[in-house]
Short mmCIF file of C-alpha atoms and ligand atoms in Angstrom, two decimals:
data_model
loop_
_atom_site.label_atom_id
_atom_site.label_comp_id
_atom_site.label_asym_id
_atom_site.label_seq_id
_atom_site.Cartn_x
_atom_site.Cartn_y
_atom_site.Cartn_z
CA MET H 1 -22.38 -45.37 -86.16
CA SER H 2 -23.90 -42.99 -88.67
CA ALA H 3 -22.36 -42.97 -92.12
CA VAL H 4 -20.79 -40.05 -93.96
CA ILE H 5 -23.02 -39.46 -96.97
CA ILE H 6 -20.92 -39.28 -100.12
CA ASP H 7 -22.20 -36.35 -102.15
CA GLY H 8 -21.94 -37.24 -105.83
CA LYS H 9 -23.64 -34.03 -106.91
CA ALA H 10 -21.14 -31.75 -105.15
CA THR H 11 -18.17 -33.86 -106.31
CA SER H 12 -19.52 -33.79 -109.86
CA LYS H 13 -19.91 -30.04 -109.80
CA LYS H 14 -16.29 -29.63 -108.70
CA ILE H 15 -14.97 -31.97 -111.40
CA ARG H 16 -17.16 -30.34 -114.09
CA GLU H 17 -15.71 -26.94 -113.17
CA GLY H 18 -12.25 -28.42 -113.76
CA VAL H 19 -13.37 -29.84 -117.12
CA LEU H 20 -14.77 -26.42 -118.13
CA ALA H 21 -11.47 -24.75 -117.22
CA ASP H 22 -9.57 -27.26 -119.38
CA ILE H 23 -12.07 -26.91 -122.23
CA ASN H 24 -11.48 -23.15 -122.11
CA LYS H 25 -7.71 -23.73 -122.33
CA LEU H 26 -8.29 -26.02 -125.32
CA SER H 27 -10.41 -23.41 -127.02
CA GLU H 28 -7.62 -20.83 -126.56
CA LEU H 29 -5.53 -23.28 -128.59
CA GLY H 30 -8.21 -23.29 -131.28
CA VAL H 31 -9.70 -26.68 -130.40
CA LYS H 32 -13.37 -27.24 -129.57
CA ALA H 33 -14.28 -30.57 -127.97
CA GLY H 34 -17.37 -32.18 -129.48
CA LEU H 35 -19.57 -35.10 -128.44
CA ALA H 36 -22.17 -36.85 -130.60
CA VAL H 37 -24.98 -38.55 -128.70
CA VAL H 38 -27.00 -41.13 -130.61
CA ILE H 39 -30.35 -42.40 -129.38
CA VAL H 40 -32.54 -44.93 -131.17
CA GLY H 41 -36.20 -45.29 -130.26
CA ASP H 42 -38.18 -43.63 -127.50
CA ASN H 43 -37.23 -45.38 -124.27
CA PRO H 44 -38.09 -42.74 -121.61
CA ALA H 45 -35.12 -43.63 -119.35
CA SER H 46 -32.73 -43.34 -122.32
CA ARG H 47 -34.28 -39.98 -123.23
CA THR H 48 -33.64 -38.70 -119.68
CA TYR H 49 -30.02 -39.91 -119.79
CA VAL H 50 -29.46 -38.26 -123.19
CA ASN H 51 -30.97 -34.98 -121.99
CA ASN H 52 -28.74 -35.05 -118.90
CA LYS H 53 -25.68 -35.70 -121.06
CA LYS H 54 -26.52 -32.77 -123.32
CA LYS H 55 -27.02 -30.54 -120.27
CA ALA H 56 -23.66 -31.64 -118.85
CA CYS H 57 -21.98 -30.82 -122.19
CA ALA H 58 -23.41 -27.30 -122.08
CA GLU H 59 -22.20 -26.91 -118.48
CA CYS H 60 -18.68 -28.02 -119.41
CA GLY H 61 -18.41 -25.98 -122.63
CA ILE H 62 -18.45 -29.11 -124.80
CA TYR H 63 -20.12 -28.85 -128.21
CA SER H 64 -22.77 -31.56 -128.60
CA GLU H 65 -24.84 -32.98 -131.40
CA GLU H 66 -27.84 -35.23 -130.90
CA TYR H 67 -28.93 -37.86 -133.39
CA ALA H 68 -32.38 -39.10 -132.43
CA LEU H 69 -33.32 -41.98 -134.70
CA PRO H 70 -36.68 -43.75 -134.90
CA GLU H 71 -37.19 -47.22 -133.36
CA GLU H 72 -37.38 -48.83 -136.83
CA THR H 73 -33.87 -47.63 -137.82
CA THR H 74 -31.98 -50.55 -139.36
CA GLU H 75 -28.59 -51.77 -138.18
CA GLU H 76 -27.11 -50.69 -141.54
CA GLU H 77 -28.47 -47.17 -141.11
CA LEU H 78 -27.04 -46.89 -137.61
CA LEU H 79 -23.66 -48.27 -138.75
CA ALA H 80 -23.63 -45.74 -141.59
CA LEU H 81 -24.18 -42.92 -139.07
CA ILE H 82 -21.35 -44.23 -136.87
CA ASP H 83 -19.09 -44.30 -139.92
CA LYS H 84 -19.99 -40.68 -140.68
CA LEU H 85 -19.34 -39.62 -137.06
CA ASN H 86 -16.01 -41.49 -137.02
CA LYS H 87 -14.90 -39.24 -139.88
CA LYS H 88 -16.48 -36.00 -138.62
CA GLU H 89 -13.69 -33.66 -137.54
CA ASP H 90 -15.68 -31.59 -135.05
CA ILE H 91 -16.73 -34.74 -133.18
CA ASN H 92 -14.20 -36.16 -130.73
CA GLY H 93 -16.46 -38.54 -128.84
CA ILE H 94 -19.35 -40.79 -129.88
CA LEU H 95 -21.87 -42.10 -127.43
CA VAL H 96 -24.57 -44.53 -128.46
CA GLN H 97 -27.19 -44.70 -125.75
CA LEU H 98 -27.91 -48.30 -124.73
CA PRO H 99 -30.04 -50.36 -124.81
CA LEU H 100 -30.64 -50.44 -128.56
CA PRO H 101 -33.79 -51.96 -130.09
CA LYS H 102 -33.59 -55.77 -130.25
CA HIS H 103 -33.07 -55.94 -134.04
CA ILE H 104 -29.74 -54.05 -133.76
CA SER H 105 -26.61 -55.79 -132.48
CA GLU H 106 -25.06 -53.68 -129.71
CA ASP H 107 -21.77 -55.56 -130.13
CA LYS H 108 -21.59 -54.68 -133.83
CA VAL H 109 -22.39 -51.03 -133.16
CA ILE H 110 -19.81 -50.70 -130.37
CA ALA H 111 -17.20 -52.43 -132.54
CA ALA H 112 -17.88 -49.89 -135.33
CA ILE H 113 -17.01 -46.87 -133.15
CA ASN H 114 -13.47 -45.58 -133.69
CA PRO H 115 -11.74 -46.58 -130.40
CA ASP H 116 -10.21 -43.07 -130.23
CA LYS H 117 -13.76 -41.65 -130.08
CA ASP H 118 -15.15 -44.38 -127.79
CA VAL H 119 -15.78 -42.17 -124.75
CA ASP H 120 -17.87 -44.88 -123.06
CA ALA H 121 -14.81 -47.20 -123.18
CA PHE H 122 -16.93 -50.14 -124.38
CA HIS H 123 -14.91 -51.02 -127.52
CA VAL H 124 -12.87 -54.23 -127.02
CA GLN H 125 -9.67 -52.30 -127.66
CA ASN H 126 -10.43 -49.98 -124.75
CA VAL H 127 -11.68 -52.85 -122.59
CA GLY H 128 -8.34 -54.60 -123.20
CA LYS H 129 -6.47 -51.45 -122.19
CA ILE H 130 -8.44 -51.33 -118.94
CA MET H 131 -7.27 -54.89 -118.21
CA THR H 132 -3.62 -53.95 -118.66
CA GLY H 133 -3.95 -50.65 -116.82
CA ASP H 134 -2.63 -48.69 -119.80
CA PHE H 135 -5.86 -46.91 -120.67
CA ASP H 136 -6.93 -43.68 -122.35
CA PHE H 137 -10.59 -43.82 -121.41
CA LEU H 138 -12.01 -45.19 -118.20
CA PRO H 139 -15.50 -46.67 -118.17
CA CYS H 140 -17.70 -43.86 -116.83
CA THR H 141 -19.52 -45.44 -113.89
CA PRO H 142 -16.55 -47.28 -112.33
CA ALA H 143 -14.36 -44.20 -112.93
CA GLY H 144 -16.99 -42.12 -111.16
CA VAL H 145 -16.85 -44.45 -108.16
CA MET H 146 -13.03 -44.21 -108.05
CA ALA H 147 -13.28 -40.41 -108.18
CA LEU H 148 -15.62 -40.49 -105.18
CA PHE H 149 -13.08 -42.59 -103.23
CA GLU H 150 -10.43 -40.03 -104.07
CA GLU H 151 -12.59 -37.05 -103.13
CA TYR H 152 -13.44 -38.57 -99.74
CA GLY H 153 -9.91 -39.76 -98.99
CA ILE H 154 -10.92 -43.43 -99.02
CA ASP H 155 -7.78 -45.44 -99.66
CA VAL H 156 -8.71 -48.79 -101.18
CA SER H 157 -5.17 -50.18 -101.17
CA GLY H 158 -4.93 -53.46 -99.28
CA LYS H 159 -8.65 -53.41 -98.47
CA ARG H 160 -11.03 -56.29 -99.10
CA ALA H 161 -13.49 -55.09 -101.72
CA ALA H 162 -16.58 -56.94 -102.92
CA VAL H 163 -18.24 -55.97 -106.19
CA ILE H 164 -21.76 -57.37 -106.58
CA GLY H 165 -22.44 -57.75 -110.30
CA ARG H 166 -20.24 -58.79 -113.21
CA SER H 167 -21.61 -56.80 -116.15
CA ASN H 168 -19.26 -55.47 -118.81
CA ILE H 169 -20.49 -51.94 -118.08
CA VAL H 170 -20.12 -51.86 -114.32
CA GLY H 171 -19.07 -54.98 -112.37
CA LYS H 172 -16.06 -56.20 -114.38
CA PRO H 173 -14.38 -52.82 -115.03
CA MET H 174 -15.15 -51.73 -111.45
CA SER H 175 -13.29 -54.78 -110.16
CA MET H 176 -10.36 -54.02 -112.46
CA LEU H 177 -10.05 -50.40 -111.31
CA LEU H 178 -10.13 -51.46 -107.66
CA LEU H 179 -7.48 -54.07 -108.41
CA HIS H 180 -5.28 -51.45 -110.13
CA LYS H 181 -5.48 -49.48 -106.88
CA ASN H 182 -4.35 -52.55 -104.94
CA ALA H 183 -7.62 -53.65 -103.37
CA THR H 184 -8.19 -57.39 -102.93
CA VAL H 185 -11.31 -57.89 -104.98
CA THR H 186 -14.06 -60.51 -104.91
CA ILE H 187 -16.62 -60.39 -107.71
CA CYS H 188 -20.03 -61.69 -106.65
CA HIS H 189 -22.87 -62.66 -109.01
CA SER H 190 -26.09 -64.64 -109.06
CA ARG H 191 -24.24 -67.98 -108.71
CA THR H 192 -22.04 -66.91 -105.79
CA LYS H 193 -22.69 -69.36 -102.96
CA ASN H 194 -21.38 -67.71 -99.81
CA ILE H 195 -22.23 -64.10 -100.68
CA GLU H 196 -23.23 -63.04 -97.15
CA GLU H 197 -19.94 -64.33 -95.76
CA ILE H 198 -17.98 -62.47 -98.47
CA LEU H 199 -19.89 -59.23 -97.94
CA LYS H 200 -19.63 -59.41 -94.15
CA SER H 201 -15.84 -59.69 -94.39
CA SER H 202 -15.46 -56.83 -96.89
CA ASP H 203 -14.19 -53.34 -96.11
CA ILE H 204 -15.71 -51.93 -99.30
CA ILE H 205 -18.86 -53.06 -101.12
CA VAL H 206 -19.92 -51.83 -104.55
CA ALA H 207 -23.47 -52.95 -105.35
CA ALA H 208 -24.36 -53.12 -109.06
CA VAL H 209 -27.17 -55.63 -109.13
CA GLY H 210 -30.28 -53.81 -110.30
CA ARG H 211 -32.52 -54.95 -107.41
CA GLU H 212 -34.18 -52.66 -104.90
CA ALA H 213 -32.85 -53.06 -101.32
CA PHE H 214 -30.69 -56.07 -102.24
CA LEU H 215 -27.99 -55.19 -99.68
CA LYS H 216 -29.44 -55.35 -96.16
CA GLY H 217 -28.01 -54.09 -92.90
CA ASP H 218 -27.18 -57.59 -91.63
CA MET H 219 -25.04 -58.29 -94.73
CA VAL H 220 -22.42 -55.61 -94.01
CA SER H 221 -19.86 -55.15 -91.26
CA GLU H 222 -19.55 -52.08 -89.01
CA GLY H 223 -17.50 -49.34 -90.69
CA CYS H 224 -17.83 -50.75 -94.20
CA VAL H 225 -17.74 -48.33 -97.19
CA VAL H 226 -20.86 -48.88 -99.31
CA ILE H 227 -21.26 -47.66 -102.88
CA ASP H 228 -24.68 -48.05 -104.46
CA VAL H 229 -24.57 -48.12 -108.27
CA GLY H 230 -28.13 -49.41 -108.69
CA ILE H 231 -30.83 -47.33 -110.35
CA ASN H 232 -34.22 -48.92 -109.78
CA ARG H 233 -37.82 -47.82 -109.36
CA ASN H 234 -39.67 -48.95 -106.24
CA ALA H 235 -43.37 -49.85 -106.07
CA GLU H 236 -44.28 -46.15 -105.80
CA GLY H 237 -42.18 -45.37 -108.88
CA LYS H 238 -39.53 -43.59 -106.80
CA LEU H 239 -35.87 -43.84 -107.81
CA CYS H 240 -33.91 -46.16 -105.49
CA GLY H 241 -30.64 -48.08 -105.44
CA ASP H 242 -29.57 -51.63 -104.60
CA VAL H 243 -28.89 -50.84 -100.95
CA ASP H 244 -31.35 -50.75 -98.06
CA TYR H 245 -30.17 -47.25 -97.22
CA GLU H 246 -32.10 -46.98 -93.97
CA GLU H 247 -30.48 -50.09 -92.47
CA VAL H 248 -27.03 -49.97 -94.07
CA SER H 249 -26.35 -46.28 -93.33
CA LYS H 250 -26.51 -47.13 -89.61
CA LYS H 251 -23.49 -49.44 -89.93
CA ALA H 252 -21.45 -48.05 -92.83
CA SER H 253 -18.67 -45.48 -92.42
CA PHE H 254 -19.40 -44.01 -95.88
CA ILE H 255 -22.40 -44.50 -98.14
CA THR H 256 -23.67 -43.12 -101.47
CA PRO H 257 -27.34 -42.14 -101.68
CA VAL H 258 -29.60 -42.80 -104.68
CA PRO H 259 -30.23 -40.37 -106.26
CA GLY H 260 -27.27 -38.02 -105.82
CA GLY H 261 -24.45 -40.54 -105.43
CA VAL H 262 -22.91 -42.44 -108.35
CA GLY H 263 -25.45 -41.26 -110.98
CA PRO H 264 -24.14 -37.71 -111.52
CA MET H 265 -20.55 -38.99 -111.48
CA THR H 266 -21.14 -41.26 -114.48
CA ILE H 267 -22.05 -38.32 -116.72
CA THR H 268 -19.22 -36.23 -115.32
CA MET H 269 -16.72 -38.93 -116.28
CA LEU H 270 -18.18 -38.91 -119.79
CA MET H 271 -17.30 -35.19 -119.94
CA LYS H 272 -13.75 -35.99 -118.77
CA ASN H 273 -13.42 -38.67 -121.43
CA THR H 274 -14.62 -36.28 -124.15
CA LEU H 275 -12.06 -33.70 -123.02
CA LYS H 276 -9.38 -36.43 -123.10
CA ALA H 277 -10.46 -37.54 -126.58
CA ALA H 278 -10.19 -33.97 -127.89
CA CYS H 279 -6.70 -33.62 -126.35
CA LEU H 280 -5.48 -36.96 -127.73
CA GLN H 281 -6.86 -36.33 -131.22
CA ASN H 282 -5.11 -32.94 -131.33
CA ASN H 283 -1.86 -34.03 -129.64
CA ILE H 284 -2.43 -31.58 -126.82
CA ASN H 285 -1.39 -32.21 -123.23
CA ILE H 286 -3.13 -29.93 -120.75
P1 LIG Y 1 -26.80 -56.21 -115.21
O1 LIG Y 1 -26.06 -56.30 -116.50
O2 LIG Y 1 -28.21 -56.67 -115.13
O3 LIG Y 1 -25.94 -57.02 -114.12
C1 LIG Y 1 -26.45 -57.29 -112.86
C2 LIG Y 1 -25.50 -58.19 -112.13
O4 LIG Y 1 -26.07 -58.49 -110.85
C3 LIG Y 1 -25.24 -59.52 -112.84
O5 LIG Y 1 -23.86 -59.77 -112.91
C4 LIG Y 1 -25.97 -60.55 -111.98
O6 LIG Y 1 -25.32 -61.80 -111.91
C5 LIG Y 1 -25.89 -59.87 -110.61
N1 LIG Y 1 -26.96 -60.39 -109.75
C6 LIG Y 1 -28.28 -60.49 -110.05
N2 LIG Y 1 -28.91 -61.07 -109.02
C7 LIG Y 1 -27.99 -61.33 -108.07
C8 LIG Y 1 -28.03 -61.96 -106.81
N3 LIG Y 1 -29.17 -62.42 -106.29
N4 LIG Y 1 -26.89 -62.08 -106.10
C9 LIG Y 1 -25.73 -61.61 -106.62
N5 LIG Y 1 -25.61 -61.02 -107.83
C10 LIG Y 1 -26.74 -60.90 -108.55
O7 LIG Y 1 -26.80 -54.72 -114.66
P2 LIG Y 1 -25.73 -53.52 -114.82
O8 LIG Y 1 -25.83 -52.95 -116.18
O9 LIG Y 1 -24.40 -53.91 -114.31
O10 LIG Y 1 -26.38 -52.48 -113.82
C11 LIG Y 1 -26.55 -52.77 -112.44
C12 LIG Y 1 -27.36 -51.66 -111.80
O11 LIG Y 1 -26.63 -50.44 -111.92
C13 LIG Y 1 -28.71 -51.37 -112.46
O12 LIG Y 1 -29.62 -50.95 -111.48
C14 LIG Y 1 -28.41 -50.22 -113.41
O13 LIG Y 1 -29.55 -49.43 -113.68
C15 LIG Y 1 -27.41 -49.46 -112.59
N6 LIG Y 1 -26.47 -48.61 -113.35
C16 LIG Y 1 -26.25 -47.40 -112.82
C17 LIG Y 1 -25.36 -46.54 -113.45
C18 LIG Y 1 -25.10 -45.21 -112.83
O14 LIG Y 1 -24.68 -44.31 -113.52
N7 LIG Y 1 -25.33 -45.06 -111.52
C19 LIG Y 1 -24.71 -46.94 -114.63
C20 LIG Y 1 -24.94 -48.21 -115.13
C21 LIG Y 1 -25.83 -49.05 -114.46
P3 LIG Y 1 -25.23 -62.80 -113.19
O15 LIG Y 1 -24.13 -62.23 -114.04
O16 LIG Y 1 -24.86 -64.11 -112.58
O17 LIG Y 1 -26.56 -62.79 -113.85
#
């Protein structure tokens, strides 16, 4: 079997066109959606992500502001900026690029963001809403994966899904969204004992581990749907995921490549969340 390659770039483009159309409708109503992107320090990966987010804003007609702060910025200074952005009327969404320098508490900074402007959906209030299923903002990467399932007509209901990884950013919310769509979910992590057995008996696998070629061909069953969230660099410095693509694509029914799979979807979902924030803050339903 040769897998259908899930095209995250094409799906993203389609969704971004929809966001642009809605942003244009909003602007006819006199509302301009705005996103503030905050970056502290000069981590090159963070800089690339921030640049891509700004580019996506321009593509979707979203106004964006960048706040690039030096590495030695204090926690108080960053909190003061968040406070200012919380009150800024032309800003509907606030994104603080993680990771932050070690001397700044990420938890404190996330907690300081007004939950109505928390377009990353990391604030505990939004995390709680994801648990109950009554959410405004979906966490961007898991939401991007769900959008890919929808685009490719992959019905997760009643399926056995394994999520590898239990981070607050990917693994846990991913599991929750699959559960909301009636999948039977197993969350695997570094202490999981019978991981190969679990993966082999899964219809859907979402890998969010952060290790090159973690998921091998002999760990998946024929016809399995494989989503690779990982973003790693191999020995040659090339971007790669958590899945041994060469081996797994021979057995899977659907597979996401890296790059060009989940990555572009994450930023696209951030655009959708910013649009949603602007609508909610202006009591507009489009
Ligand atoms: P993370 O916080 O480091 O979490 C990694 C998870 O993998 C942990 O839960 C860990 O288990 C688990 N793990 C590690 N070794 C394992 C093993 N041998 N067997 C089973 N589970 C194991 O990473 P993250 O933030 O979730 O990110 C995961 C990957 O996704 C990274 O490559 C990251 O760059 C990428 N990512 C991509 C996007 C995107 O837009 N595509 C967005 C976010 C992240 P323990 O909890 O037991 O330690």
